[in-house]
PDB file of C-alpha atoms in Angstrom:
ATOM      1  CA  UNK Q 158       0.003   0.003   0.006  1.00 57.00           C
ATOM      2  CA  UNK Q 159       1.040   3.629  -0.577  1.00 59.00           C
ATOM      3  CA  UNK Q 160       3.974   2.741  -2.807  1.00 69.00           C
ATOM      4  CA  UNK Q 161       2.890   4.706  -5.913  1.00 72.00           C
ATOM      5  CA  UNK Q 162       2.943   1.517  -7.967  1.00 81.00           C
ATOM      6  CA  UNK Q 163       1.228   1.739 -11.345  1.00 88.00           C
ATOM      7  CA  UNK Q 164       0.109  -0.313 -14.303  1.00 92.00           C
ATOM      8  CA  UNK Q 165      -1.949  -3.493 -14.309  1.00 93.00           C
ATOM      9  CA  UNK Q 166      -1.726  -6.147 -11.614  1.00 94.00           C
ATOM     10  CA  UNK Q 167       0.875  -8.881 -12.167  1.00 91.00           C
ATOM     11  CA  UNK Q 168      -0.506 -12.245 -13.225  1.00 91.00           C
ATOM     12  CA  UNK Q 169       1.420 -14.156 -10.546  1.00 91.00           C
ATOM     13  CA  UNK Q 170      -1.005 -12.872  -7.919  1.00 92.00           C
ATOM     14  CA  UNK Q 171      -3.318 -15.670  -8.988  1.00 91.00           C
ATOM     15  CA  UNK Q 172      -0.952 -18.135  -7.282  1.00 93.00           C
ATOM     16  CA  UNK Q 173      -1.655 -16.622  -3.864  1.00 93.00           C
ATOM     17  CA  UNK Q 174      -4.672 -18.854  -3.388  1.00 91.00           C
ATOM     18  CA  UNK Q 175      -4.579 -18.696   0.441  1.00 95.00           C
ATOM     19  CA  UNK Q 176      -4.272 -14.921   0.650  1.00 96.00           C
ATOM     20  CA  UNK Q 177      -6.630 -13.456   3.266  1.00 97.00           C
ATOM     21  CA  UNK Q 178      -5.730  -9.739   3.162  1.00 97.00           C
ATOM     22  CA  UNK Q 179      -4.958  -7.825  -0.017  1.00 96.00           C
ATOM     23  CA  UNK Q 180      -4.242  -4.129   0.394  1.00 95.00           C
ATOM     24  CA  UNK Q 181      -3.493  -2.309  -2.857  1.00 95.00           C
ATOM     25  CA  UNK Q 182      -4.576   1.103  -1.629  1.00 95.00           C
ATOM     26  CA  UNK Q 183      -2.915   4.413  -2.474  1.00 94.00           C
ATOM     27  CA  UNK Q 184      -1.250   3.396  -5.701  1.00 94.00           C
ATOM     28  CA  UNK Q 185      -1.933   4.033  -9.385  1.00 93.00           C
ATOM     29  CA  UNK Q 186      -3.032   0.603 -10.497  1.00 95.00           C
ATOM     30  CA  UNK Q 187      -5.518   0.413 -13.366  1.00 94.00           C
ATOM     31  CA  UNK Q 188      -7.521  -2.155 -15.255  1.00 93.00           C
ATOM     32  CA  UNK Q 189     -10.779  -4.049 -14.896  1.00 93.00           C
ATOM     33  CA  UNK Q 190     -10.731  -6.113 -11.726  1.00 92.00           C
ATOM     34  CA  UNK Q 191     -13.122  -8.615 -13.349  1.00 89.00           C
ATOM     35  CA  UNK Q 192     -10.282  -9.743 -15.626  1.00 90.00           C
ATOM     36  CA  UNK Q 193      -7.531  -9.305 -13.050  1.00 93.00           C
ATOM     37  CA  UNK Q 194      -6.013 -12.136 -11.001  1.00 94.00           C
ATOM     38  CA  UNK Q 195      -7.660 -10.947  -7.786  1.00 93.00           C
ATOM     39  CA  UNK Q 196     -11.057 -12.123  -9.051  1.00 92.00           C
ATOM     40  CA  UNK Q 197      -9.744 -15.686  -8.569  1.00 93.00           C
ATOM     41  CA  UNK Q 198      -8.530 -15.259  -4.995  1.00 95.00           C
ATOM     42  CA  UNK Q 199     -11.485 -16.846  -3.240  1.00 95.00           C
ATOM     43  CA  UNK Q 200      -9.828 -16.955   0.209  1.00 96.00           C
ATOM     44  CA  UNK Q 201      -9.630 -13.180   0.375  1.00 97.00           C
ATOM     45  CA  UNK Q 202     -11.418 -11.681   3.385  1.00 98.00           C
ATOM     46  CA  UNK Q 203     -10.219  -8.062   3.167  1.00 98.00           C
ATOM     47  CA  UNK Q 204      -9.918  -6.382  -0.229  1.00 97.00           C
ATOM     48  CA  UNK Q 205      -8.738  -2.763  -0.163  1.00 96.00           C
ATOM     49  CA  UNK Q 206      -8.549  -0.992  -3.526  1.00 95.00           C
ATOM     50  CA  UNK Q 207      -9.055   2.652  -2.637  1.00 94.00           C
ATOM     51  CA  UNK Q 208      -7.125   5.451  -4.309  1.00 93.00           C
ATOM     52  CA  UNK Q 209      -6.360   3.654  -7.543  1.00 94.00           C
ATOM     53  CA  UNK Q 210      -7.803   3.728 -11.076  1.00 93.00           C
ATOM     54  CA  UNK Q 211      -9.513   0.363 -11.268  1.00 93.00           C
ATOM     55  CA  UNK Q 212     -12.720  -0.397 -13.114  1.00 91.00           C
ATOM     56  CA  UNK Q 213     -14.791  -2.007 -10.391  1.00 90.00           C
ATOM     57  CA  UNK Q 214     -17.661  -4.475 -10.598  1.00 88.00           C
ATOM     58  CA  UNK Q 215     -18.917  -6.891  -7.971  1.00 90.00           C
ATOM     59  CA  UNK Q 216     -20.277  -9.914  -9.757  1.00 89.00           C
ATOM     60  CA  UNK Q 217     -16.766 -11.411 -10.270  1.00 90.00           C
ATOM     61  CA  UNK Q 218     -16.662 -11.844  -6.480  1.00 94.00           C
ATOM     62  CA  UNK Q 219     -20.046 -13.554  -6.226  1.00 93.00           C
ATOM     63  CA  UNK Q 220     -18.477 -16.854  -5.083  1.00 94.00           C
ATOM     64  CA  UNK Q 221     -15.970 -15.300  -2.686  1.00 96.00           C
ATOM     65  CA  UNK Q 222     -17.725 -16.590   0.403  1.00 97.00           C
ATOM     66  CA  UNK Q 223     -14.943 -15.432   2.750  1.00 97.00           C
ATOM     67  CA  UNK Q 224     -15.075 -11.776   1.704  1.00 98.00           C
ATOM     68  CA  UNK Q 225     -15.887  -9.468   4.662  1.00 98.00           C
ATOM     69  CA  UNK Q 226     -14.413  -6.068   3.707  1.00 98.00           C
ATOM     70  CA  UNK Q 227     -14.617  -4.420   0.307  1.00 97.00           C
ATOM     71  CA  UNK Q 228     -13.188  -0.935   0.012  1.00 95.00           C
ATOM     72  CA  UNK Q 229     -12.863   0.695  -3.408  1.00 92.00           C
ATOM     73  CA  UNK Q 230     -13.465   4.376  -2.793  1.00 89.00           C
ATOM     74  CA  UNK Q 231     -11.774   7.450  -4.263  1.00 88.00           C
ATOM     75  CA  UNK Q 232     -10.543   7.322  -7.836  1.00 86.00           C
ATOM     76  CA  UNK Q 233     -11.943   3.987  -8.957  1.00 90.00           C
ATOM     77  CA  UNK Q 234     -14.678   3.700 -11.569  1.00 88.00           C
ATOM     78  CA  UNK Q 235     -17.861   1.700 -11.114  1.00 85.00           C
ATOM     79  CA  UNK Q 236     -18.794  -0.080 -14.330  1.00 82.00           C
ATOM     80  CA  UNK Q 237     -22.214  -1.250 -15.421  1.00 68.00           C
ATOM     81  CA  UNK Q 238     -23.543  -4.657 -14.399  1.00 64.00           C
ATOM     82  CA  UNK Q 239     -27.206  -3.959 -15.096  1.00 57.00           C
ATOM     83  CA  UNK Q 240     -27.275  -5.831 -18.402  1.00 54.00           C
ATOM     84  CA  UNK Q 241     -26.103  -9.073 -16.792  1.00 59.00           C
ATOM     85  CA  UNK Q 242     -28.343 -11.656 -15.194  1.00 70.00           C
ATOM     86  CA  UNK Q 243     -29.348 -11.091 -11.550  1.00 78.00           C
ATOM     87  CA  UNK Q 244     -26.954 -12.709  -9.129  1.00 86.00           C
ATOM     88  CA  UNK Q 245     -26.808 -13.524  -5.447  1.00 92.00           C
ATOM     89  CA  UNK Q 246     -23.464 -13.214  -3.652  1.00 95.00           C
ATOM     90  CA  UNK Q 247     -22.146 -15.925  -1.356  1.00 96.00           C
ATOM     91  CA  UNK Q 248     -20.321 -13.340   0.733  1.00 97.00           C
ATOM     92  CA  UNK Q 249     -21.683 -11.383   3.675  1.00 98.00           C
ATOM     93  CA  UNK Q 250     -19.842  -8.085   3.987  1.00 98.00           C
ATOM     94  CA  UNK Q 251     -19.173  -6.377   7.286  1.00 98.00           C
ATOM     95  CA  UNK Q 252     -17.500  -3.302   5.767  1.00 98.00           C
ATOM     96  CA  UNK Q 253     -18.435  -1.779   2.416  1.00 97.00           C
ATOM     97  CA  UNK Q 254     -16.898   1.552   1.432  1.00 96.00           C
ATOM     98  CA  UNK Q 255     -17.479   2.976  -2.025  1.00 91.00           C
ATOM     99  CA  UNK Q 256     -17.452   6.696  -1.402  1.00 90.00           C
ATOM    100  CA  UNK Q 257     -16.393   9.182  -4.062  1.00 88.00           C
ATOM    101  CA  UNK Q 258     -16.059   6.692  -6.880  1.00 80.00           C
ATOM    102  CA  UNK Q 259     -16.314   7.661 -10.543  1.00 69.00           C
ATOM    103  CA  UNK Q 260     -19.686   6.811 -12.054  1.00 64.00           C
ATOM    104  CA  UNK Q 261     -19.423   6.268 -15.805  1.00 58.00           C
ATOM    105  CA  UNK Q 262     -21.961   4.458 -17.974  1.00 50.00           C
ATOM    106  CA  UNK Q 263     -23.488   2.975 -14.851  1.00 47.00           C
ATOM    107  CA  UNK Q 264     -26.062   3.656 -12.176  1.00 52.00           C
ATOM    108  CA  UNK Q 265     -27.005   2.730  -8.649  1.00 53.00           C
ATOM    109  CA  UNK Q 266     -28.548  -0.560  -9.835  1.00 63.00           C
ATOM    110  CA  UNK Q 267     -25.001  -1.871  -9.865  1.00 70.00           C
ATOM    111  CA  UNK Q 268     -25.337  -1.979  -6.071  1.00 81.00           C
ATOM    112  CA  UNK Q 269     -28.401  -4.245  -6.088  1.00 85.00           C
ATOM    113  CA  UNK Q 270     -26.334  -7.020  -4.482  1.00 90.00           C
ATOM    114  CA  UNK Q 271     -26.625  -5.045  -1.238  1.00 93.00           C
ATOM    115  CA  UNK Q 272     -30.196  -6.386  -0.961  1.00 94.00           C
ATOM    116  CA  UNK Q 273     -28.561  -9.686   0.003  1.00 96.00           C
ATOM    117  CA  UNK Q 274     -26.340  -8.263   2.746  1.00 97.00           C
ATOM    118  CA  UNK Q 275     -27.381  -8.738   6.380  1.00 97.00           C
ATOM    119  CA  UNK Q 276     -24.117  -8.452   8.365  1.00 98.00           C
ATOM    120  CA  UNK Q 277     -22.967  -4.925   7.534  1.00 98.00           C
ATOM    121  CA  UNK Q 278     -21.326  -2.919  10.310  1.00 98.00           C
ATOM    122  CA  UNK Q 279     -19.817  -0.041   8.324  1.00 98.00           C
ATOM    123  CA  UNK Q 280     -21.453   1.313   5.170  1.00 97.00           C
ATOM    124  CA  UNK Q 281     -20.120   4.363   3.347  1.00 96.00           C
ATOM    125  CA  UNK Q 282     -21.666   5.482   0.055  1.00 93.00           C
ATOM    126  CA  UNK Q 283     -20.969   9.183   0.549  1.00 94.00           C
ATOM    127  CA  UNK Q 284     -20.417  11.146  -2.630  1.00 90.00           C
ATOM    128  CA  UNK Q 285     -21.297   8.102  -4.698  1.00 83.00           C
ATOM    129  CA  UNK Q 286     -23.850   9.907  -6.907  1.00 80.00           C
ATOM    130  CA  UNK Q 287     -26.560   7.376  -6.044  1.00 84.00           C
ATOM    131  CA  UNK Q 288     -30.112   8.390  -6.854  1.00 85.00           C
ATOM    132  CA  UNK Q 289     -33.606   7.052  -6.263  1.00 88.00           C
ATOM    133  CA  UNK Q 290     -35.576   6.433  -3.093  1.00 92.00           C
ATOM    134  CA  UNK Q 291     -33.485   6.269   0.058  1.00 94.00           C
ATOM    135  CA  UNK Q 292     -32.553   2.605   0.733  1.00 93.00           C
ATOM    136  CA  UNK Q 293     -34.363   2.281   4.041  1.00 95.00           C
ATOM    137  CA  UNK Q 294     -34.163  -1.503   3.593  1.00 95.00           C
ATOM    138  CA  UNK Q 295     -30.422  -1.347   4.353  1.00 95.00           C
ATOM    139  CA  UNK Q 296     -31.216  -0.197   7.877  1.00 97.00           C
ATOM    140  CA  UNK Q 297     -33.936  -2.823   8.237  1.00 97.00           C
ATOM    141  CA  UNK Q 298     -31.888  -5.750   6.942  1.00 97.00           C
ATOM    142  CA  UNK Q 299     -28.626  -5.055   8.747  1.00 97.00           C
ATOM    143  CA  UNK Q 300     -29.306  -5.177  12.460  1.00 96.00           C
ATOM    144  CA  UNK Q 301     -25.672  -4.711  13.487  1.00 96.00           C
ATOM    145  CA  UNK Q 302     -24.913  -1.499  11.637  1.00 98.00           C
ATOM    146  CA  UNK Q 303     -22.652   0.880  13.514  1.00 98.00           C
ATOM    147  CA  UNK Q 304     -21.755   3.544  10.934  1.00 98.00           C
ATOM    148  CA  UNK Q 305     -23.839   4.639   7.964  1.00 98.00           C
ATOM    149  CA  UNK Q 306     -22.889   7.450   5.618  1.00 97.00           C
ATOM    150  CA  UNK Q 307     -24.755   8.240   2.436  1.00 95.00           C
ATOM    151  CA  UNK Q 308     -24.000  11.953   2.394  1.00 96.00           C
ATOM    152  CA  UNK Q 309     -23.831  13.961  -0.829  1.00 95.00           C
ATOM    153  CA  UNK Q 310     -26.016  11.758  -2.992  1.00 92.00           C
ATOM    154  CA  UNK Q 311     -29.340  12.266  -4.788  1.00 91.00           C
ATOM    155  CA  UNK Q 312     -31.580  10.157  -2.570  1.00 93.00           C
ATOM    156  CA  UNK Q 313     -35.161  11.365  -2.151  1.00 95.00           C
ATOM    157  CA  UNK Q 314     -38.290  10.334  -0.301  1.00 96.00           C
ATOM    158  CA  UNK Q 315     -38.833   9.721   3.382  1.00 97.00           C
ATOM    159  CA  UNK Q 316     -36.259   8.566   5.915  1.00 97.00           C
ATOM    160  CA  UNK Q 317     -37.806   5.526   7.575  1.00 96.00           C
ATOM    161  CA  UNK Q 318     -36.323   3.842  10.617  1.00 96.00           C
ATOM    162  CA  UNK Q 319     -36.138   0.073  10.967  1.00 96.00           C
ATOM    163  CA  UNK Q 320     -38.816  -1.772  12.905  1.00 96.00           C
ATOM    164  CA  UNK Q 321     -36.268  -2.952  15.466  1.00 96.00           C
ATOM    165  CA  UNK Q 322     -33.959  -1.164  17.862  1.00 97.00           C
ATOM    166  CA  UNK Q 323     -30.258  -1.086  17.002  1.00 97.00           C
ATOM    167  CA  UNK Q 324     -28.087  -0.192  20.020  1.00 97.00           C
ATOM    168  CA  UNK Q 325     -24.927  -0.590  17.896  1.00 97.00           C
ATOM    169  CA  UNK Q 326     -25.617   2.397  15.648  1.00 98.00           C
ATOM    170  CA  UNK Q 327     -23.327   5.280  16.523  1.00 98.00           C
ATOM    171  CA  UNK Q 328     -22.914   7.424  13.381  1.00 98.00           C
ATOM    172  CA  UNK Q 329     -25.638   8.367  10.871  1.00 98.00           C
ATOM    173  CA  UNK Q 330     -24.833  10.813   8.096  1.00 98.00           C
ATOM    174  CA  UNK Q 331     -27.497  11.256   5.406  1.00 98.00           C
ATOM    175  CA  UNK Q 332     -26.777  14.922   4.750  1.00 98.00           C
ATOM    176  CA  UNK Q 333     -26.777  16.624   1.340  1.00 97.00           C
ATOM    177  CA  UNK Q 334     -29.584  14.615  -0.224  1.00 96.00           C
ATOM    178  CA  UNK Q 335     -33.201  15.394  -1.166  1.00 96.00           C
ATOM    179  CA  UNK Q 336     -34.947  13.594   1.678  1.00 97.00           C
ATOM    180  CA  UNK Q 337     -38.403  14.819   2.571  1.00 96.00           C
ATOM    181  CA  UNK Q 338     -41.113  14.455   5.182  1.00 96.00           C
ATOM    182  CA  UNK Q 339     -40.721  14.447   8.919  1.00 96.00           C
ATOM    183  CA  UNK Q 340     -37.822  13.174  10.929  1.00 96.00           C
ATOM    184  CA  UNK Q 341     -39.087  10.030  12.710  1.00 95.00           C
ATOM    185  CA  UNK Q 342     -40.071  10.896  16.273  1.00 94.00           C
ATOM    186  CA  UNK Q 343     -38.850   7.563  17.693  1.00 95.00           C
ATOM    187  CA  UNK Q 344     -35.242   7.951  16.590  1.00 95.00           C
ATOM    188  CA  UNK Q 345     -33.972   7.799  20.190  1.00 94.00           C
ATOM    189  CA  UNK Q 346     -35.570   4.429  20.838  1.00 96.00           C
ATOM    190  CA  UNK Q 347     -34.396   2.917  17.545  1.00 97.00           C
ATOM    191  CA  UNK Q 348     -30.814   4.221  17.768  1.00 97.00           C
ATOM    192  CA  UNK Q 349     -30.388   4.808  21.518  1.00 97.00           C
ATOM    193  CA  UNK Q 350     -26.555   4.879  21.516  1.00 96.00           C
ATOM    194  CA  UNK Q 351     -26.031   7.333  18.633  1.00 97.00           C
ATOM    195  CA  UNK Q 352     -23.110   9.736  19.026  1.00 98.00           C
ATOM    196  CA  UNK Q 353     -23.197  11.607  15.692  1.00 98.00           C
ATOM    197  CA  UNK Q 354     -26.274  12.401  13.584  1.00 98.00           C
ATOM    198  CA  UNK Q 355     -26.143  14.586  10.488  1.00 98.00           C
ATOM    199  CA  UNK Q 356     -29.413  15.197   8.635  1.00 98.00           C
ATOM    200  CA  UNK Q 357     -28.462  18.592   7.238  1.00 98.00           C
ATOM    201  CA  UNK Q 358     -29.079  19.924   3.706  1.00 98.00           C
ATOM    202  CA  UNK Q 359     -32.216  17.962   2.968  1.00 97.00           C
ATOM    203  CA  UNK Q 360     -35.882  18.977   2.762  1.00 97.00           C
ATOM    204  CA  UNK Q 361     -37.123  17.652   6.083  1.00 97.00           C
ATOM    205  CA  UNK Q 362     -40.212  19.408   7.414  1.00 96.00           C
ATOM    206  CA  UNK Q 363     -42.185  19.575  10.616  1.00 95.00           C
ATOM    207  CA  UNK Q 364     -41.046  19.861  14.199  1.00 94.00           C
ATOM    208  CA  UNK Q 365     -37.725  18.762  15.611  1.00 94.00           C
ATOM    209  CA  UNK Q 366     -38.318  15.492  17.489  1.00 93.00           C
ATOM    210  CA  UNK Q 367     -38.028  16.069  21.228  1.00 91.00           C
ATOM    211  CA  UNK Q 368     -36.602  12.539  21.470  1.00 91.00           C
ATOM    212  CA  UNK Q 369     -33.184  13.889  20.374  1.00 94.00           C
ATOM    213  CA  UNK Q 370     -32.889  15.135  23.954  1.00 91.00           C
ATOM    214  CA  UNK Q 371     -33.064  11.538  25.162  1.00 93.00           C
ATOM    215  CA  UNK Q 372     -29.855  10.534  23.347  1.00 95.00           C
ATOM    216  CA  UNK Q 373     -27.388  10.685  26.232  1.00 94.00           C
ATOM    217  CA  UNK Q 374     -24.414   9.644  24.106  1.00 96.00           C
ATOM    218  CA  UNK Q 375     -25.031  12.248  21.410  1.00 97.00           C
ATOM    219  CA  UNK Q 376     -22.043  14.556  20.830  1.00 97.00           C
ATOM    220  CA  UNK Q 377     -22.904  16.001  17.402  1.00 97.00           C
ATOM    221  CA  UNK Q 378     -26.272  16.819  15.849  1.00 97.00           C
ATOM    222  CA  UNK Q 379     -26.667  18.771  12.598  1.00 97.00           C
ATOM    223  CA  UNK Q 380     -30.160  19.598  11.349  1.00 97.00           C
ATOM    224  CA  UNK Q 381     -29.234  22.727   9.427  1.00 97.00           C
ATOM    225  CA  UNK Q 382     -30.630  23.693   6.016  1.00 97.00           C
ATOM    226  CA  UNK Q 383     -33.952  21.958   6.375  1.00 97.00           C
ATOM    227  CA  UNK Q 384     -37.473  23.306   6.934  1.00 95.00           C
ATOM    228  CA  UNK Q 385     -37.816  22.416  10.596  1.00 94.00           C
ATOM    229  CA  UNK Q 386     -39.373  24.231  13.515  1.00 91.00           C
ATOM    230  CA  UNK Q 387     -39.220  23.909  17.270  1.00 80.00           C
ATOM    231  CA  UNK Q 388     -36.339  23.529  19.647  1.00 76.00           C
ATOM    232  CA  UNK Q 389     -34.375  20.860  21.448  1.00 71.00           C
ATOM    233  CA  UNK Q 390     -34.991  20.200  25.106  1.00 59.00           C
TER     234      UNK Q 390
END
């Protein structure tokens, strides 16, 4: 990592069949990872590709049942998988970071595999240019989430909380979107241990939920640039 290496990945990597951790971050590697040797490394648990120039797709890793961390943010390009047949991954990610990637000839449907993820702890899609209705199902499906950031996207619609309490959730950042409606009044009972909540720069309306005052661990709350009224107690 951080060696300023460049070019395509060497073919001999395919021989590292027992490799668990592959960190290629902070280099200048390029090429389509679907045709690279790392798509054959099925023992990999932690794959870190951030700050490179890869063309990234996820279907090549569908059978990588050991994969737990996938990080490909900043500088990499997400390529289109929409035309391919639907697929179900064998992996269950705990960490998925795809913030600030380059979106070219693709769309958020390339992330449909997230519908099959139920073990996420850390999810960062900030600055990923995703659009459509906010994926409330991610909060519902992943009961162990600790950090969620989807800031600076184009999500719209209401922000719905899961039907269950999640005492693990500490950081929620859904700022700089187009979310509408009221902020759920039961946020303190659903995320009782939250430390940082950023709902700024949306189109939330109505009164500020008094339940924010019940969050004893809260250290940062940003509700600015909405259409809210009332005060915190």
